Amino acid sequence: MKRRLVTLTIDGREVQASDRATILDVARREGLYVPTLCYDARLASFGACRVCMVGVAGARGPVAACTTPVREGMVVDTKDPTAQRVARGVVELVLSDYPADALARDARVAGDTGHDQTDRNELRQVARHFGLAKSRYEGERHTYVKDDRHPYIKMDLNECIMCGRCVRACDEIQGTFALAFAGRGWDTKIVAGTDSSFADSACVSCGACVSTCPTGALDEGAFKAKETIDKTVTTTCAYCGVGCSLDVHVRGGEVVAIDPALEGPSNLGHTCVKGRFAHQYARASDRLTSPMMRRTDGTWRDASWDEAMGFVAERLVAIKEKHGPDAIAFISSSRCTNEENYILMKLVRAAIGTNNIDNCSRVCHSPTSAGLIASLGESGGTNSFADIDVTECLFVTGANPTEGHPVIGARMKEARLRGAKLIVADPRRIELAAMADVHLQLRPGTNVALYNGLAHVIVRDDLLDLGFIANRAAGFEAYAEHLRGYDPKKVESITGVPAKLIEAAAHLYATSKPAAIFYGLGVTEQAQGVSGVRCLANLCVMTGNLGKAGSGSNPLRGQNNVQGSSDVGALPTYLTMYRKMDDDVTRHAFEAKWGRPIQKQRGLMIPEMFDRAITKDLKAMYVFGEDIAQTDPNVHHVEEALKALDLLVVHDIFENVTARFAHVMLPGSSFLEKTGTFTNAERRIQMVNEAVPPPGEARRDLDILLDLSARLGYPMPHRSSADVMDEIAELTPHWAGVSHERLGKQGLQWPVPAKDHPGTAVLYPDHFATPNGRANLFAVDWEAPGESASDRFPFILITGRQLAHYNSGTQTRRTGNLELQPADLVELHPTDAERLGVADDDLVEIESERGKVQTWACVTTRVAPGNVFLSFHFPEVKTNLLTSANADPLTSCPEYKVTAVDVRKVPGVHAAPPVTAKGFRQDVYD
Ligand code: SF4
């Protein structure tokens, strides 16, 4: 049904609104305060509390503003005395069973409306609005025992008013259904799981319930987050590529709580357990708060900034003079801002004179850049997260969104609940696989064969979008011919996926219009990483799923700013926006701006840096915001390289594993302590805003890098990160319209080619960014992965993330998330476990060609027989001691997802893991 504009009068003002709007929508838009308790804009209207009562001319009595749609000619009085009396009476009844001390607690003098924005307890705001300091009613009150067993979520049902917002938030925002009403009448109450506790329920600790609770019934315990705060700063989460907008609440100069920003474009008022709760690491007692220099006996001592920076600059200059600029290499940080990454790459190229700079995309999404550029033209996801809400079919492959990108995972679950089709291709039975139409449980390392098999069926069964192919693609004939060799039976023999499921998935994907692909590191961290990315692009092209909402190929970037750090040129091969070093026009533009020559030949990629260090060709490394000794593959090799260096500088917020080999540590800033931008996985450049200053002597990262550049004899003119962004925009056509001022709270999705350009939600509406404007279909054969199971190493190890942790776990291990997931556990199928005599919580040894590690077993059908899964968040386990140096040949991205290993029980009696090995969320899977 079409929307209509209607004209109505509200509190004497004549206004227009859509006929889909409610009276409450219009009142809020007009800045009129109508009290509410059961209402949350993120949820379907409920109309239960009757606190938002207003008068409507001609109505038989007051109406609920939150559920009453506006209509033509309506006359509304939000201050109608009868409506106010009804609502006040309701609130007084609610207060009759609300603790008097909670009502009085922290109350501030109300403004004109009684609506005090700094008081985060909505019930107190509403009571103040009606001038209610207490209830007249006496009578029975509930007395519940408080539940504080969860590390973050504290439940005090004595403050619960039964509005049901927490239950609805868990259902409608998160899709987990962990909360419910239980009991009847007076005994009705909110329960988690089967009236156990949050910690023991299916709760994923996203905090949606805490965020929506209008009282202190669900709160963050120690932080007293629902009490008053001094200021709120809106910023962008620093944990994953979703880029959730966060409201950071500050009291007394400290962060006391984080809420999802309701208007956040990529999260729509939602967060996960990391973004919302795991912020205490920024004030951890072992935070680096002073520069440190290594004594000759190997111990650390504090140093002044002047001494430490002077030493670093002097050594770099000396090494450059003696061995040349290419004897120095820098690793930049995909956790840090675009401006910091840009300044570091400028320092490396202009002040040092080398192109030896790389970032962690090398070991995660470099195949995305190479593959998408080659097939479609741009190094970015084609569509937006909002497209999840409109697509007819989601094809999720090599990604585990409900753990790796939880807010997107929740949005996908909601899409599924509204009826979208779901195909999952993953060797593990991840949470989304359990609710999918088709789960293609392929053998690790067989992506390319599977995608070719799907394409074969699409051609064979005439499911092609021939018009799209004719108008917009190149290379179709050769590609279609090549696909003949990938009939479903043959693909079944390679992948282990039954031919019938391959055919079903191909039909589902190709006949759903539109259909969207979302993929992750299970595609890129393969020896055929680039080929996998290109095969997925092929599927989009053949079915016309590009250039329109709800379609496309969308990489889920791992770290928060993998996209941005690469966009701004912290790579050995490119200047900003993937313009090659040997592109003379671009290089000369940078040289003219920077006043220094730039090398034309590419620099070293991260694995090459390690090789050159071992051969003594590389003398110095500066590692900014990365922990390469824990996260890069084949740890022994990395350690050998780091030991061989004459100078290793670690610029970080903690003494990380890499710092064991460092000569100097420079204390930087967390995302809460600086201003700049991150770019998320949908190409959205978003503001990061400083909420609190860095602790102790720690400095803002941009200041450290500018200081270093000046000491290297190349002072830069920038006064702020906004200044730096202006220079990026000046030198980068795709970012020409970007400035901090314009980004505001919504950000902008590149390309933004002009100051008045609104940004680009969907790429390629009418042509591709390739030289001929067409998408390049790419024929490639599947090749066996670098390692396969053998008698000596009969299992295939897959590595990946846990929900509560983030990459090296540096931050999350220093928060309450450690209680939720306190160890890296190895998942093992029950039939394998039985054969090996292994049970849950047994200590097992996992061995590969390169070494062995030990951890506890988790016996589960999440993995297929013959496969094991291990996360990599705990340095004690050293998962990457096992992984190999095999890599994608074009990008050097490691083959983390396929490692041949042996698994055996460690004999004897050992300490049990910190929690049962079934761990977090077992009920979701088993
Ligand atoms: Fe959002 Fe990712 Fe941060 Fe979670 S970790 S709050 S999903 S950006």
Short mmCIF file of C-alpha atoms in Angstrom, two decimals, residues 435-715:
data_model
loop_
_atom_site.label_atom_id
_atom_site.label_comp_id
_atom_site.label_asym_id
_atom_site.label_seq_id
_atom_site.Cartn_x
_atom_site.Cartn_y
_atom_site.Cartn_z
CA MET A 435 18.66 -22.46 10.45
CA ALA A 436 19.57 -22.55 6.74
CA ASP A 437 17.55 -23.95 3.84
CA VAL A 438 20.72 -25.60 2.61
CA HIS A 439 23.97 -26.21 4.42
CA LEU A 440 26.82 -27.08 2.09
CA GLN A 441 29.25 -28.66 4.56
CA LEU A 442 32.27 -28.77 2.31
CA ARG A 443 35.73 -30.11 3.02
CA PRO A 444 38.19 -27.37 4.02
CA GLY A 445 40.08 -26.00 1.03
CA THR A 446 37.49 -26.90 -1.62
CA ASN A 447 35.69 -23.56 -2.05
CA VAL A 448 36.68 -23.07 -5.68
CA ALA A 449 35.35 -26.48 -6.69
CA LEU A 450 32.07 -25.81 -4.87
CA TYR A 451 31.56 -22.39 -6.44
CA ASN A 452 32.38 -23.80 -9.88
CA GLY A 453 29.86 -26.57 -9.22
CA LEU A 454 27.15 -24.04 -8.34
CA ALA A 455 27.99 -22.08 -11.50
CA HIS A 456 27.85 -25.29 -13.56
CA VAL A 457 24.28 -25.93 -12.41
CA ILE A 458 23.29 -22.32 -13.11
CA VAL A 459 24.51 -22.68 -16.70
CA ARG A 460 23.24 -26.23 -17.17
CA ASP A 461 19.75 -25.48 -15.88
CA ASP A 462 19.44 -22.19 -17.72
CA LEU A 463 19.26 -20.05 -14.61
CA LEU A 464 21.41 -17.30 -16.15
CA ASP A 465 20.55 -13.63 -16.45
CA LEU A 466 21.47 -13.52 -20.13
CA GLY A 467 20.59 -9.86 -20.56
CA PHE A 468 22.92 -8.82 -17.77
CA ILE A 469 25.70 -11.04 -19.10
CA ALA A 470 25.33 -9.68 -22.62
CA ASN A 471 25.31 -6.06 -21.54
CA ARG A 472 27.73 -6.03 -18.68
CA ALA A 473 30.07 -9.03 -18.61
CA ALA A 474 33.16 -10.19 -20.48
CA GLY A 475 34.49 -13.72 -21.01
CA PHE A 476 31.23 -15.66 -20.69
CA GLU A 477 31.80 -18.25 -23.45
CA ALA A 478 35.20 -19.35 -22.19
CA TYR A 479 33.91 -19.41 -18.63
CA ALA A 480 30.83 -21.49 -19.48
CA GLU A 481 32.99 -23.92 -21.40
CA HIS A 482 35.36 -24.23 -18.46
CA LEU A 483 32.46 -25.03 -16.12
CA ARG A 484 31.64 -28.21 -18.04
CA GLY A 485 34.28 -29.94 -15.96
CA TYR A 486 32.42 -29.21 -12.71
CA ASP A 487 29.28 -31.30 -12.81
CA PRO A 488 27.75 -31.84 -9.35
CA LYS A 489 28.88 -35.46 -9.07
CA LYS A 490 32.48 -34.54 -9.68
CA VAL A 491 32.18 -31.61 -7.27
CA GLU A 492 30.69 -33.96 -4.69
CA SER A 493 33.78 -36.12 -4.94
CA ILE A 494 36.02 -33.11 -4.26
CA THR A 495 33.99 -31.24 -1.66
CA GLY A 496 32.08 -34.01 0.06
CA VAL A 497 28.85 -32.05 -0.51
CA PRO A 498 26.06 -34.23 -1.96
CA ALA A 499 25.30 -33.32 -5.60
CA LYS A 500 21.63 -32.84 -4.74
CA LEU A 501 22.49 -30.11 -2.24
CA ILE A 502 24.73 -28.36 -4.77
CA GLU A 503 21.84 -28.35 -7.22
CA ALA A 504 19.36 -27.17 -4.61
CA ALA A 505 21.62 -24.31 -3.51
CA ALA A 506 22.31 -23.22 -7.10
CA HIS A 507 18.58 -23.08 -7.84
CA LEU A 508 17.78 -21.26 -4.63
CA TYR A 509 20.46 -18.63 -5.20
CA ALA A 510 19.82 -18.11 -8.91
CA THR A 511 16.05 -17.95 -8.72
CA SER A 512 15.85 -15.59 -5.74
CA LYS A 513 15.79 -11.99 -6.91
CA PRO A 514 17.72 -10.32 -5.50
CA ALA A 515 20.23 -12.60 -3.79
CA ALA A 516 23.24 -11.45 -1.78
CA ILE A 517 26.53 -13.16 -1.01
CA PHE A 518 28.33 -12.51 2.28
CA TYR A 519 31.74 -14.07 2.78
CA GLY A 520 34.62 -14.03 5.21
CA LEU A 521 38.02 -15.42 5.98
CA GLY A 522 36.96 -18.95 5.13
CA VAL A 523 37.12 -17.75 1.53
CA THR A 524 40.19 -15.52 1.66
CA GLU A 525 42.54 -17.38 4.02
CA GLN A 526 43.05 -20.16 1.51
CA ALA A 527 45.79 -21.02 -0.97
CA GLN A 528 43.16 -20.12 -3.60
CA GLY A 529 41.96 -17.01 -1.78
CA VAL A 530 41.83 -14.66 -4.76
CA SER A 531 40.26 -17.37 -6.93
CA GLY A 532 37.56 -17.95 -4.31
CA VAL A 533 36.68 -14.26 -4.25
CA ARG A 534 36.54 -14.16 -8.04
CA CYS A 535 34.37 -17.29 -8.25
CA LEU A 536 31.84 -15.63 -5.95
CA ALA A 537 31.87 -12.53 -8.17
CA ASN A 538 31.20 -14.89 -11.12
CA LEU A 539 28.03 -16.15 -9.42
CA CYS A 540 26.79 -12.57 -8.96
CA VAL A 541 27.51 -11.67 -12.58
CA MET A 542 25.83 -14.75 -14.06
CA THR A 543 22.64 -14.17 -12.12
CA GLY A 544 22.55 -10.38 -12.55
CA ASN A 545 22.97 -9.90 -8.83
CA LEU A 546 24.99 -6.70 -9.00
CA GLY A 547 24.22 -3.00 -9.05
CA LYS A 548 20.96 -3.27 -7.16
CA ALA A 549 19.81 -3.31 -3.55
CA GLY A 550 19.78 -6.72 -1.87
CA SER A 551 22.41 -8.27 -4.16
CA GLY A 552 26.17 -8.32 -4.62
CA SER A 553 29.24 -9.84 -3.06
CA ASN A 554 29.96 -8.52 0.39
CA PRO A 555 33.14 -9.31 2.31
CA LEU A 556 32.77 -9.29 6.08
CA ARG A 557 36.03 -7.63 7.10
CA GLY A 558 37.62 -8.96 10.26
CA GLN A 559 39.28 -6.09 12.08
CA ASN A 560 37.48 -2.80 12.45
CA ASN A 561 39.53 -0.88 9.92
CA VAL A 562 40.95 -3.46 7.52
CA GLN A 563 39.05 -1.69 4.76
CA GLY A 564 40.24 1.80 5.68
CA SER A 565 43.89 1.04 6.43
CA SER A 566 44.13 -0.49 2.96
CA ASP A 567 42.06 2.27 1.32
CA VAL A 568 44.49 4.94 2.55
CA GLY A 569 47.54 3.13 1.19
CA ALA A 570 49.13 1.32 4.14
CA LEU A 571 50.15 -1.35 1.64
CA PRO A 572 53.42 -2.04 -0.19
CA THR A 573 51.79 -2.00 -3.60
CA TYR A 574 49.39 0.93 -3.57
CA LEU A 575 48.93 4.59 -2.78
CA THR A 576 45.46 5.64 -1.62
CA MET A 577 42.50 3.76 -3.08
CA TYR A 578 44.56 1.00 -4.62
CA ARG A 579 46.43 3.12 -7.16
CA LYS A 580 49.62 1.30 -8.03
CA MET A 581 53.06 2.62 -7.21
CA ASP A 582 54.00 2.56 -10.89
CA ASP A 583 51.03 4.76 -11.81
CA ASP A 584 53.13 7.82 -12.69
CA VAL A 585 50.32 10.37 -12.60
CA THR A 586 49.22 9.37 -9.12
CA ARG A 587 52.75 9.05 -7.78
CA HIS A 588 53.71 12.46 -9.10
CA ALA A 589 50.65 14.03 -7.47
CA PHE A 590 51.74 12.64 -4.08
CA GLU A 591 55.35 13.69 -4.68
CA ALA A 592 54.23 17.22 -5.48
CA LYS A 593 52.09 17.42 -2.34
CA TRP A 594 54.66 15.81 -0.06
CA GLY A 595 57.74 17.47 -1.53
CA ARG A 596 59.68 14.22 -1.58
CA PRO A 597 60.32 11.57 -4.25
CA ILE A 598 58.55 8.21 -3.83
CA GLN A 599 59.89 4.84 -4.94
CA LYS A 600 58.19 3.35 -7.98
CA GLN A 601 58.70 -0.34 -7.21
CA ARG A 602 56.51 -2.05 -4.64
CA GLY A 603 57.68 -2.72 -1.11
CA LEU A 604 57.77 -5.89 0.96
CA MET A 605 54.67 -7.78 2.03
CA ILE A 606 54.60 -8.98 5.65
CA PRO A 607 55.81 -12.56 4.95
CA GLU A 608 58.63 -11.16 2.80
CA MET A 609 59.63 -8.87 5.66
CA PHE A 610 60.14 -11.93 7.87
CA ASP A 611 62.17 -13.70 5.17
CA ARG A 612 64.39 -10.63 4.65
CA ALA A 613 64.93 -10.20 8.37
CA ILE A 614 66.16 -13.78 8.63
CA THR A 615 68.59 -13.22 5.76
CA LYS A 616 69.72 -9.97 7.45
CA ASP A 617 68.62 -7.80 4.52
CA LEU A 618 66.01 -6.16 6.71
CA LYS A 619 67.43 -4.50 9.82
CA ALA A 620 64.59 -2.66 11.48
CA MET A 621 60.84 -3.04 11.93
CA TYR A 622 58.30 -0.69 13.45
CA VAL A 623 55.11 -2.53 14.41
CA PHE A 624 52.12 -0.29 15.04
CA GLY A 625 49.04 -1.80 16.68
CA GLU A 626 49.58 -5.42 15.61
CA ASP A 627 50.77 -8.52 17.45
CA ILE A 628 52.51 -10.38 14.67
CA ALA A 629 54.20 -12.87 16.98
CA GLN A 630 50.80 -14.20 17.94
CA THR A 631 48.61 -13.70 14.90
CA ASP A 632 50.81 -14.50 11.93
CA PRO A 633 51.22 -18.09 10.78
CA ASN A 634 54.18 -20.33 11.50
CA VAL A 635 55.14 -18.55 14.73
CA HIS A 636 58.63 -20.08 14.96
CA HIS A 637 59.51 -18.45 11.64
CA VAL A 638 58.15 -15.08 12.81
CA GLU A 639 60.10 -15.31 16.06
CA GLU A 640 63.30 -16.12 14.21
CA ALA A 641 62.79 -13.01 12.08
CA LEU A 642 62.09 -10.73 15.02
CA LYS A 643 65.13 -12.01 16.90
CA ALA A 644 67.33 -11.23 13.90
CA LEU A 645 66.46 -7.51 13.77
CA ASP A 646 68.81 -4.75 14.91
CA LEU A 647 65.85 -2.61 15.90
CA LEU A 648 62.28 -3.60 16.70
CA VAL A 649 59.87 -0.90 17.86
CA VAL A 650 56.47 -1.91 19.21
CA HIS A 651 53.92 0.91 19.26
CA ASP A 652 50.87 -0.45 21.09
CA ILE A 653 48.71 -0.13 24.16
CA PHE A 654 50.01 -3.29 25.88
CA GLU A 655 53.23 -5.21 26.12
CA ASN A 656 52.08 -7.78 23.58
CA VAL A 657 53.72 -11.03 22.50
CA THR A 658 55.74 -9.26 19.76
CA ALA A 659 57.21 -6.95 22.42
CA ARG A 660 59.19 -9.90 23.81
CA PHE A 661 61.62 -9.21 20.98
CA ALA A 662 61.39 -5.39 20.98
CA HIS A 663 64.01 -2.82 21.89
CA VAL A 664 61.56 0.01 22.48
CA MET A 665 57.83 0.14 23.36
CA LEU A 666 55.83 3.28 22.67
CA PRO A 667 52.49 3.57 24.53
CA GLY A 668 49.68 4.58 22.18
CA SER A 669 45.99 5.19 22.59
CA SER A 670 42.84 3.09 22.50
CA PHE A 671 39.93 4.05 20.25
CA LEU A 672 38.28 5.75 23.22
CA GLU A 673 41.16 8.19 23.46
CA LYS A 674 41.49 9.69 20.02
CA THR A 675 39.68 11.25 17.08
CA GLY A 676 39.72 10.11 13.46
CA THR A 677 37.79 7.74 11.24
CA PHE A 678 37.33 4.02 10.57
CA THR A 679 35.89 2.53 7.38
CA ASN A 680 33.64 -0.46 7.85
CA ALA A 681 32.96 -3.43 5.59
CA GLU A 682 30.25 -1.58 3.65
CA ARG A 683 32.77 1.19 2.72
CA ARG A 684 31.28 3.57 5.29
CA ILE A 685 33.78 6.10 6.62
CA GLN A 686 32.68 6.93 10.16
CA MET A 687 33.86 9.22 12.92
CA VAL A 688 35.82 8.01 15.92
CA ASN A 689 35.57 10.63 18.67
CA GLU A 690 37.70 11.00 21.77
CA ALA A 691 35.75 10.24 24.95
CA VAL A 692 38.57 10.22 27.52
CA PRO A 693 42.29 11.12 27.37
CA PRO A 694 45.01 8.44 27.14
CA PRO A 695 46.19 7.27 30.58
CA GLY A 696 49.48 8.32 32.17
CA GLU A 697 52.15 9.29 29.68
CA ALA A 698 50.48 7.42 26.81
CA ARG A 699 49.92 9.62 23.77
CA ARG A 700 47.48 9.81 20.90
CA ASP A 701 48.85 7.69 18.06
CA LEU A 702 48.71 10.47 15.52
CA ASP A 703 50.85 12.68 17.77
CA ILE A 704 53.43 9.90 18.13
CA LEU A 705 53.68 9.39 14.37
CA LEU A 706 53.89 13.13 13.61
CA ASP A 707 56.59 13.50 16.29
CA LEU A 708 58.57 10.62 14.79
CA SER A 709 58.34 12.06 11.31
CA ALA A 710 59.64 15.42 12.53
CA ARG A 711 62.56 13.69 14.27
CA LEU A 712 63.34 11.89 11.01
CA GLY A 713 63.76 15.30 9.39
CA TYR A 714 60.35 15.40 7.74
CA PRO A 715 57.99 17.57 9.80
#
